[in-house]
Amino acid sequence: MIEPGQKLPNVSLRESTGYSDETHCPLPPQAVETGALTAGKKVVFFGVPGAFTPTCSGKHLPGYVAAADELRAKGVDEIVCIAVNDGFVMGAWGRDQKADGKVRMLGDGSAELTKALGVDLDLTANGMGVRCKRFSMLVVDGTVRTINVEAPGKFETSDAATMLKQVAELG
């Protein structure tokens, strides 16, 4: 698993930022390179097992949406949610959760970043395939400063309140 002090792997994630007027569906996702996203910036990432799932939709993402202004006031340039879902799903979930302009919703559809970070979770026995463990991390200029990975079934250390404290402590 990636550790503080290591460089974030440069992978391509997918983001859909708009909606079709005709179909009301998310527009085709565009590539977002993690290297370019984090260069010269302070970025909070948090990962969830899946879009539209109970804890992810009820607590995790809403907490970061609510804390977005506070995190930005502490110098955070970007807040990024990732899940092993495609960019279309992430775009629709972000719209549903009113995350637009607060949290960037990036799809890691092939689990490339998830696996590179070492936070992959095999849920094939439950019919969900490979997913992302619940986590949060602060990345400054491409280098991981802190990472919080939850134990299975837990939601205690990857929440927005914990990240707010860590951003304040780590600067």
Coordinates of N, CA and C in Angstrom, one line a residue:
M1 N 0.8 -1.2 0.0 CA 0.0 0.0 0.0 C 0.9 1.2 0.0
I2 N 0.4 2.3 -0.7 CA 1.2 3.5 -0.7 C 1.3 4.1 0.7
E3 N 2.4 4.8 0.9 CA 2.6 5.4 2.2 C 3.0 6.9 2.1
P4 N 2.8 7.6 3.2 CA 3.2 9.0 3.2 C 4.7 9.1 2.8
G5 N 4.9 10.2 2.0 CA 6.3 10.4 1.4 C 6.5 9.8 0.0
Q6 N 5.6 9.0 -0.4 CA 5.7 8.4 -1.8 C 4.9 9.2 -2.8
K7 N 5.4 9.2 -4.0 CA 4.7 9.9 -5.1 C 3.4 9.1 -5.5
L8 N 2.4 9.9 -5.8 CA 1.1 9.4 -6.2 C 1.4 8.8 -7.7
P9 N 0.9 7.6 -7.9 CA 1.1 7.1 -9.3 C 0.3 7.9 -10.3
N10 N 0.9 8.1 -11.5 CA 0.2 8.9 -12.5 C -0.6 7.9 -13.4
V11 N -1.9 8.0 -13.2 CA -2.9 7.2 -13.9 C -3.9 8.1 -14.5
S12 N -4.7 7.6 -15.4 CA -5.8 8.3 -16.1 C -7.1 7.9 -15.5
L13 N -7.8 8.8 -14.9 CA -9.2 8.6 -14.4 C -10.1 9.3 -15.4
R14 N -11.4 9.1 -15.2 CA -12.4 9.7 -16.1 C -13.4 10.5 -15.4
E15 N -13.7 11.7 -16.0 CA -14.7 12.7 -15.4 C -15.7 13.1 -16.4
S16 N -16.9 13.1 -16.0 CA -18.0 13.6 -16.9 C -18.5 14.9 -16.1
T17 N -18.4 16.0 -16.8 CA -18.7 17.3 -16.1 C -20.0 18.0 -16.6
G18 N -20.7 17.4 -17.5 CA -21.9 18.1 -18.0 C -22.9 17.0 -18.4
Y19 N -24.1 17.6 -18.9 CA -25.2 16.7 -19.2 C -25.8 17.1 -20.6
S20 N -26.2 16.1 -21.3 CA -26.8 16.3 -22.6 C -28.2 16.9 -22.5
D21 N -28.5 17.9 -23.3 CA -29.8 18.5 -23.2 C -30.9 17.6 -23.8
E22 N -30.5 16.7 -24.7 CA -31.4 15.8 -25.3 C -31.8 14.6 -24.5
T23 N -30.7 14.0 -23.9 CA -31.0 12.8 -23.2 C -30.9 13.0 -21.6
H24 N -30.4 14.1 -21.2 CA -30.2 14.3 -19.7 C -29.2 13.4 -19.1
C25 N -28.4 12.7 -19.9 CA -27.4 11.8 -19.5 C -26.1 12.5 -19.4
P26 N -25.2 12.0 -18.5 CA -23.8 12.7 -18.4 C -23.2 12.6 -19.8
L27 N -22.4 13.7 -20.1 CA -21.6 13.7 -21.3 C -20.4 12.7 -21.2
P28 N -19.9 12.4 -22.4 CA -18.8 11.4 -22.4 C -17.6 11.9 -21.4
P29 N -17.2 11.0 -20.6 CA -16.1 11.3 -19.7 C -14.8 11.6 -20.4
Q30 N -14.1 12.6 -19.8 CA -12.8 13.0 -20.3 C -11.7 12.5 -19.4
A31 N -10.5 12.2 -19.9 CA -9.4 11.8 -19.1 C -8.9 12.9 -18.2
V32 N -8.5 12.5 -17.0 CA -7.9 13.4 -16.0 C -6.7 12.6 -15.5
E33 N -5.5 13.2 -15.7 CA -4.2 12.5 -15.3 C -3.9 13.0 -13.9
T34 N -3.7 12.0 -13.0 CA -3.4 12.3 -11.6 C -2.2 13.2 -11.4
G35 N -1.2 13.0 -12.3 CA 0.0 13.8 -12.2 C -0.2 15.3 -12.4
A36 N -1.0 15.6 -13.5 CA -1.4 16.9 -13.8 C -2.3 17.5 -12.7
L37 N -3.2 16.7 -12.2 CA -4.2 17.1 -11.2 C -3.5 17.6 -9.9
T38 N -2.4 16.9 -9.6 CA -1.8 17.2 -8.3 C -0.6 18.1 -8.3
A39 N -0.1 18.4 -9.6 CA 1.2 19.2 -9.7 C 1.0 20.6 -9.1
G40 N 1.8 20.9 -8.1 CA 1.7 22.2 -7.5 C 0.5 22.5 -6.7
K41 N -0.3 21.5 -6.4 CA -1.5 21.7 -5.6 C -1.6 20.8 -4.4
K42 N -2.5 21.2 -3.5 CA -2.9 20.4 -2.4 C -4.3 19.8 -2.7
V43 N -4.3 18.4 -2.7 CA -5.5 17.7 -3.2 C -5.9 16.7 -2.1
V44 N -7.1 16.7 -1.8 CA -7.7 15.6 -0.9 C -8.4 14.6 -1.8
F45 N -8.0 13.4 -1.7 CA -8.7 12.3 -2.4 C -9.4 11.5 -1.3
F46 N -10.6 11.0 -1.7 CA -11.2 10.0 -0.9 C -11.8 8.9 -1.8
G47 N -11.7 7.7 -1.4 CA -12.2 6.6 -2.2 C -13.3 5.9 -1.5
V48 N -14.2 5.4 -2.3 CA -15.4 4.7 -1.7 C -15.6 3.4 -2.5
P49 N -16.3 2.4 -1.8 CA -16.5 1.1 -2.5 C -17.4 1.2 -3.8
G50 N -18.3 2.2 -3.8 CA -19.2 2.3 -5.0 C -20.1 3.5 -4.9
A51 N -20.4 4.0 -6.1 CA -21.4 5.1 -6.2 C -22.8 4.5 -5.8
F52 N -23.6 5.4 -5.2 CA -25.0 5.1 -4.9 C -25.1 3.9 -3.9
T53 N -24.0 3.6 -3.1 CA -24.1 2.6 -2.1 C -24.4 3.3 -0.7
P54 N -24.9 2.6 0.2 CA -25.5 3.2 1.4 C -24.6 4.2 2.2
T55 N -23.4 3.7 2.7 CA -22.6 4.6 3.5 C -21.9 5.6 2.6
C56 N -21.6 5.3 1.4 CA -21.0 6.2 0.5 C -21.9 7.4 0.2
S57 N -23.2 7.1 -0.1 CA -24.2 8.1 -0.4 C -24.8 8.8 0.8
G58 N -24.8 8.1 1.9 CA -25.4 8.6 3.1 C -24.5 9.4 4.0
K59 N -23.2 9.1 4.0 CA -22.3 9.7 4.9 C -21.0 10.3 4.3
H60 N -20.3 9.4 3.5 CA -19.0 9.7 3.1 C -18.9 10.9 2.1
L61 N -19.6 10.8 1.0 CA -19.6 11.9 0.0 C -20.3 13.1 0.6
P62 N -21.5 13.0 1.2 CA -22.1 14.2 1.8 C -21.2 15.0 2.8
G63 N -20.4 14.2 3.5 CA -19.5 14.9 4.5 C -18.5 15.8 3.8
Y64 N -17.9 15.3 2.7 CA -17.0 16.1 1.9 C -17.6 17.3 1.2
V65 N -18.9 17.1 0.7 CA -19.6 18.1 0.1 C -19.8 19.3 1.1
A66 N -20.3 18.9 2.3 CA -20.5 19.9 3.3 C -19.3 20.6 3.8
A67 N -18.1 19.9 3.8 CA -16.9 20.4 4.3 C -16.0 21.1 3.2
A68 N -16.5 21.1 2.0 CA -15.7 21.7 0.9 C -15.2 23.1 1.1
D69 N -16.0 24.0 1.6 CA -15.6 25.3 1.8 C -14.5 25.4 2.9
E70 N -14.7 24.6 4.0 CA -13.7 24.6 5.1 C -12.4 24.1 4.6
L71 N -12.4 23.0 3.8 CA -11.2 22.5 3.3 C -10.5 23.5 2.4
R72 N -11.2 24.1 1.6 CA -10.6 25.1 0.7 C -10.0 26.3 1.5
A73 N -10.7 26.7 2.6 CA -10.2 27.8 3.4 C -8.9 27.4 4.1
K74 N -8.6 26.1 4.2 CA -7.4 25.6 4.8 C -6.3 25.3 3.7
G75 N -6.6 25.8 2.5 CA -5.6 25.7 1.4 C -5.7 24.5 0.5
V76 N -6.8 23.7 0.6 CA -7.0 22.6 -0.3 C -7.5 23.1 -1.7
D77 N -6.8 22.8 -2.7 CA -7.2 23.2 -4.1 C -8.2 22.4 -4.7
E78 N -8.2 21.1 -4.5 CA -9.2 20.2 -5.1 C -9.6 19.1 -4.1
I79 N -10.8 18.7 -4.2 CA -11.3 17.5 -3.4 C -11.8 16.5 -4.5
V80 N -11.3 15.3 -4.4 CA -11.6 14.3 -5.4 C -12.2 13.0 -4.8
C81 N -13.3 12.6 -5.3 CA -13.9 11.3 -4.9 C -13.6 10.3 -6.0
I82 N -13.1 9.2 -5.7 CA -12.9 8.1 -6.7 C -13.6 6.8 -6.2
A83 N -14.0 6.1 -7.2 CA -14.7 4.8 -7.0 C -14.4 4.0 -8.3
V84 N -14.5 2.7 -8.1 CA -14.3 1.8 -9.3 C -15.7 1.7 -10.0
N85 N -16.0 2.8 -10.6 CA -17.2 3.0 -11.4 C -16.8 3.8 -12.6
D86 N -17.5 3.8 -13.7 CA -17.2 4.6 -14.8 C -17.5 6.0 -14.6
G87 N -16.9 6.9 -15.5 CA -17.1 8.3 -15.4 C -18.6 8.7 -15.5
F88 N -19.4 8.0 -16.3 CA -20.8 8.3 -16.5 C -21.5 8.2 -15.1
V89 N -21.3 7.1 -14.4 CA -21.9 6.8 -13.1 C -21.5 7.8 -12.1
M90 N -20.1 8.1 -12.1 CA -19.6 9.1 -11.1 C -20.3 10.5 -11.4
G91 N -20.4 10.8 -12.7 CA -21.1 12.1 -13.0 C -22.5 12.2 -12.5
A92 N -23.2 11.1 -12.7 CA -24.6 11.0 -12.3 C -24.7 11.1 -10.8
W93 N -23.8 10.3 -10.1 CA -23.8 10.3 -8.6 C -23.5 11.7 -8.1
G94 N -22.5 12.4 -8.6 CA -22.2 13.7 -8.2 C -23.4 14.7 -8.3
R95 N -24.1 14.6 -9.5 CA -25.2 15.4 -9.7 C -26.3 15.1 -8.6
D96 N -26.6 13.8 -8.4 CA -27.5 13.4 -7.4 C -27.2 13.9 -6.0
Q97 N -25.9 14.0 -5.7 CA -25.4 14.4 -4.4 C -25.1 15.9 -4.3
K98 N -25.4 16.6 -5.3 CA -25.1 18.1 -5.4 C -23.6 18.4 -5.1
A99 N -22.7 17.6 -5.7 CA -21.3 17.7 -5.5 C -20.7 18.7 -6.5
D100 N -21.4 19.1 -7.5 CA -20.9 19.9 -8.6 C -20.2 21.2 -8.0
G101 N -19.0 21.5 -8.4 CA -18.3 22.6 -7.9 C -17.7 22.5 -6.5
K102 N -17.9 21.4 -5.9 CA -17.4 21.1 -4.5 C -16.4 19.9 -4.5
V103 N -16.9 18.8 -5.1 CA -16.1 17.6 -5.1 C -16.0 17.1 -6.5
R104 N -14.8 16.8 -7.0 CA -14.7 16.3 -8.4 C -14.9 14.8 -8.3
M105 N -15.8 14.2 -9.2 CA -16.2 12.8 -9.2 C -15.4 12.1 -10.3
L106 N -14.4 11.4 -9.9 CA -13.6 10.7 -10.9 C -13.7 9.2 -10.9
G107 N -14.0 8.7 -12.1 CA -14.2 7.2 -12.2 C -12.9 6.5 -12.4
D108 N -12.7 5.5 -11.7 CA -11.5 4.6 -11.8 C -12.0 3.2 -12.3
G109 N -12.7 3.3 -13.4 CA -13.4 2.1 -13.9 C -12.7 0.8 -14.0
S110 N -11.4 0.9 -14.3 CA -10.6 -0.4 -14.4 C -9.8 -0.6 -13.1
A111 N -10.0 0.2 -12.1 CA -9.3 0.1 -10.8 C -7.8 0.3 -10.9
E112 N -7.4 1.1 -11.9 CA -6.0 1.3 -12.1 C -5.3 2.0 -10.9
L113 N -5.9 3.2 -10.5 CA -5.4 3.9 -9.4 C -5.6 3.1 -8.1
T114 N -6.8 2.5 -8.0 CA -7.1 1.7 -6.8 C -6.0 0.7 -6.5
K115 N -5.7 -0.1 -7.6 CA -4.7 -1.1 -7.5 C -3.3 -0.6 -7.2
A116 N -3.0 0.5 -7.9 CA -1.6 1.2 -7.7 C -1.4 1.7 -6.3
L117 N -2.5 2.1 -5.7 CA -2.4 2.6 -4.3 C -2.4 1.4 -3.3
G118 N -2.9 0.2 -3.8 CA -2.9 -0.9 -2.9 C -4.2 -0.9 -2.0
V119 N -5.2 -0.2 -2.5 CA -6.5 -0.2 -1.7 C -7.6 -0.9 -2.4
D120 N -7.2 -1.9 -3.2 CA -8.3 -2.7 -3.9 C -8.9 -3.7 -3.0
L121 N -10.1 -4.0 -3.2 CA -10.9 -4.9 -2.4 C -11.7 -5.8 -3.3
D122 N -11.5 -7.1 -3.1 CA -12.2 -8.1 -3.9 C -13.5 -8.5 -3.4
L123 N -14.6 -8.0 -4.0 CA -16.0 -8.3 -3.6 C -16.7 -9.1 -4.6
T124 N -15.9 -9.9 -5.3 CA -16.6 -10.8 -6.4 C -17.5 -11.8 -5.7
A125 N -17.3 -12.2 -4.5 CA -18.2 -13.2 -3.9 C -19.5 -12.6 -3.6
N126 N -19.6 -11.2 -3.6 CA -20.9 -10.5 -3.3 C -21.4 -10.0 -4.6
G127 N -20.8 -10.3 -5.8 CA -21.3 -9.9 -7.1 C -20.9 -8.5 -7.4
M128 N -19.9 -7.9 -6.7 CA -19.5 -6.5 -7.0 C -18.2 -6.3 -7.6
G129 N -17.5 -7.4 -7.9 CA -16.2 -7.3 -8.5 C -15.1 -6.7 -7.6
V130 N -14.1 -6.2 -8.3 CA -13.0 -5.4 -7.6 C -13.5 -4.0 -7.3
R131 N -13.4 -3.6 -6.0 CA -13.8 -2.3 -5.6 C -12.6 -1.6 -4.9
C132 N -12.9 -0.4 -4.4 CA -11.9 0.4 -3.6 C -12.3 0.3 -2.2
K133 N -11.2 0.1 -1.3 CA -11.5 0.2 0.1 C -11.8 1.7 0.4
R134 N -12.5 1.9 1.5 CA -12.8 3.2 1.9 C -11.6 3.9 2.4
F135 N -11.2 5.0 1.9 CA -10.0 5.7 2.3 C -10.0 7.2 2.1
S136 N -9.1 7.9 2.7 CA -8.9 9.3 2.3 C -7.4 9.6 2.4
M137 N -6.9 10.6 1.6 CA -5.5 10.9 1.6 C -5.3 12.3 1.2
L138 N -4.3 12.9 1.7 CA -3.9 14.3 1.3 C -2.6 14.2 0.5
V139 N -2.7 14.8 -0.7 CA -1.6 14.8 -1.6 C -1.1 16.2 -1.9
V140 N 0.2 16.5 -1.6 CA 0.7 17.8 -1.9 C 1.7 17.7 -2.9
D141 N 1.5 18.5 -4.0 CA 2.4 18.5 -5.2 C 2.8 17.1 -5.6
G142 N 1.9 16.2 -5.7 CA 2.1 14.8 -6.2 C 2.6 13.8 -5.1
T143 N 2.9 14.3 -3.9 CA 3.4 13.4 -2.9 C 2.3 13.2 -1.8
V144 N 2.2 11.9 -1.4 CA 1.2 11.6 -0.4 C 1.7 12.1 1.0
R145 N 0.9 12.9 1.7 CA 1.3 13.4 3.0 C 0.6 12.5 4.1
T146 N -0.6 12.1 3.9 CA -1.3 11.2 4.8 C -2.3 10.3 4.1
I147 N -2.5 9.1 4.6 CA -3.5 8.2 4.1 C -4.2 7.5 5.2
N148 N -5.5 7.4 5.1 CA -6.4 6.8 6.1 C -7.2 5.7 5.4
V149 N -6.9 4.5 5.8 CA -7.6 3.3 5.1 C -8.5 2.7 6.2
E150 N -9.8 2.5 5.9 CA -10.7 1.9 6.8 C -10.6 0.4 6.9
A151 N -10.9 -0.2 8.0 CA -11.1 -1.6 8.1 C -12.4 -1.9 7.4
P152 N -12.5 -3.2 7.0 CA -13.8 -3.6 6.3 C -15.0 -3.3 7.1
G153 N -16.0 -2.6 6.5 CA -17.2 -2.3 7.2 C -17.2 -1.1 8.1
K154 N -16.1 -0.4 8.2 CA -15.9 0.7 9.1 C -16.0 2.0 8.3
F155 N -16.4 3.1 9.1 CA -16.3 4.5 8.6 C -16.0 5.3 9.8
E156 N -14.6 5.4 10.1 CA -14.2 6.1 11.3 C -13.0 7.1 11.0
T157 N -12.2 6.8 10.0 CA -11.0 7.7 9.8 C -10.9 8.3 8.5
S158 N -11.8 8.0 7.5 CA -11.6 8.6 6.2 C -12.7 9.7 5.9
D159 N -13.3 10.1 7.0 CA -14.4 11.1 6.9 C -13.8 12.5 6.7
A160 N -14.6 13.4 6.4 CA -14.2 14.8 6.2 C -13.7 15.5 7.4
A161 N -14.3 15.2 8.6 CA -13.8 15.8 9.8 C -12.4 15.4 10.2
T162 N -12.0 14.1 10.0 CA -10.7 13.7 10.2 C -9.7 14.4 9.2
M163 N -10.1 14.5 8.0 CA -9.2 15.1 7.0 C -9.1 16.6 7.3
L164 N -10.1 17.3 7.8 CA -10.0 18.7 8.1 C -8.9 18.8 9.2
K165 N -8.9 18.0 10.2 CA -7.9 18.0 11.3 C -6.5 17.8 10.7
Q166 N -6.4 16.8 9.8 CA -5.1 16.5 9.3 C -4.5 17.6 8.4
V167 N -5.4 18.2 7.6 CA -5.0 19.3 6.7 C -4.5 20.5 7.6
A168 N -5.2 20.7 8.7 CA -4.7 21.8 9.6 C -3.4 21.5 10.3
E169 N -3.2 20.2 10.7 CA -1.9 19.8 11.3 C -0.8 19.7 10.4
L170 N -1.0 19.2 9.1 CA 0.1 19.0 8.2 C 0.4 20.3 7.3
G171 N -0.6 21.2 7.3 CA -0.4 22.4 6.5 C -0.4 22.1 5.1

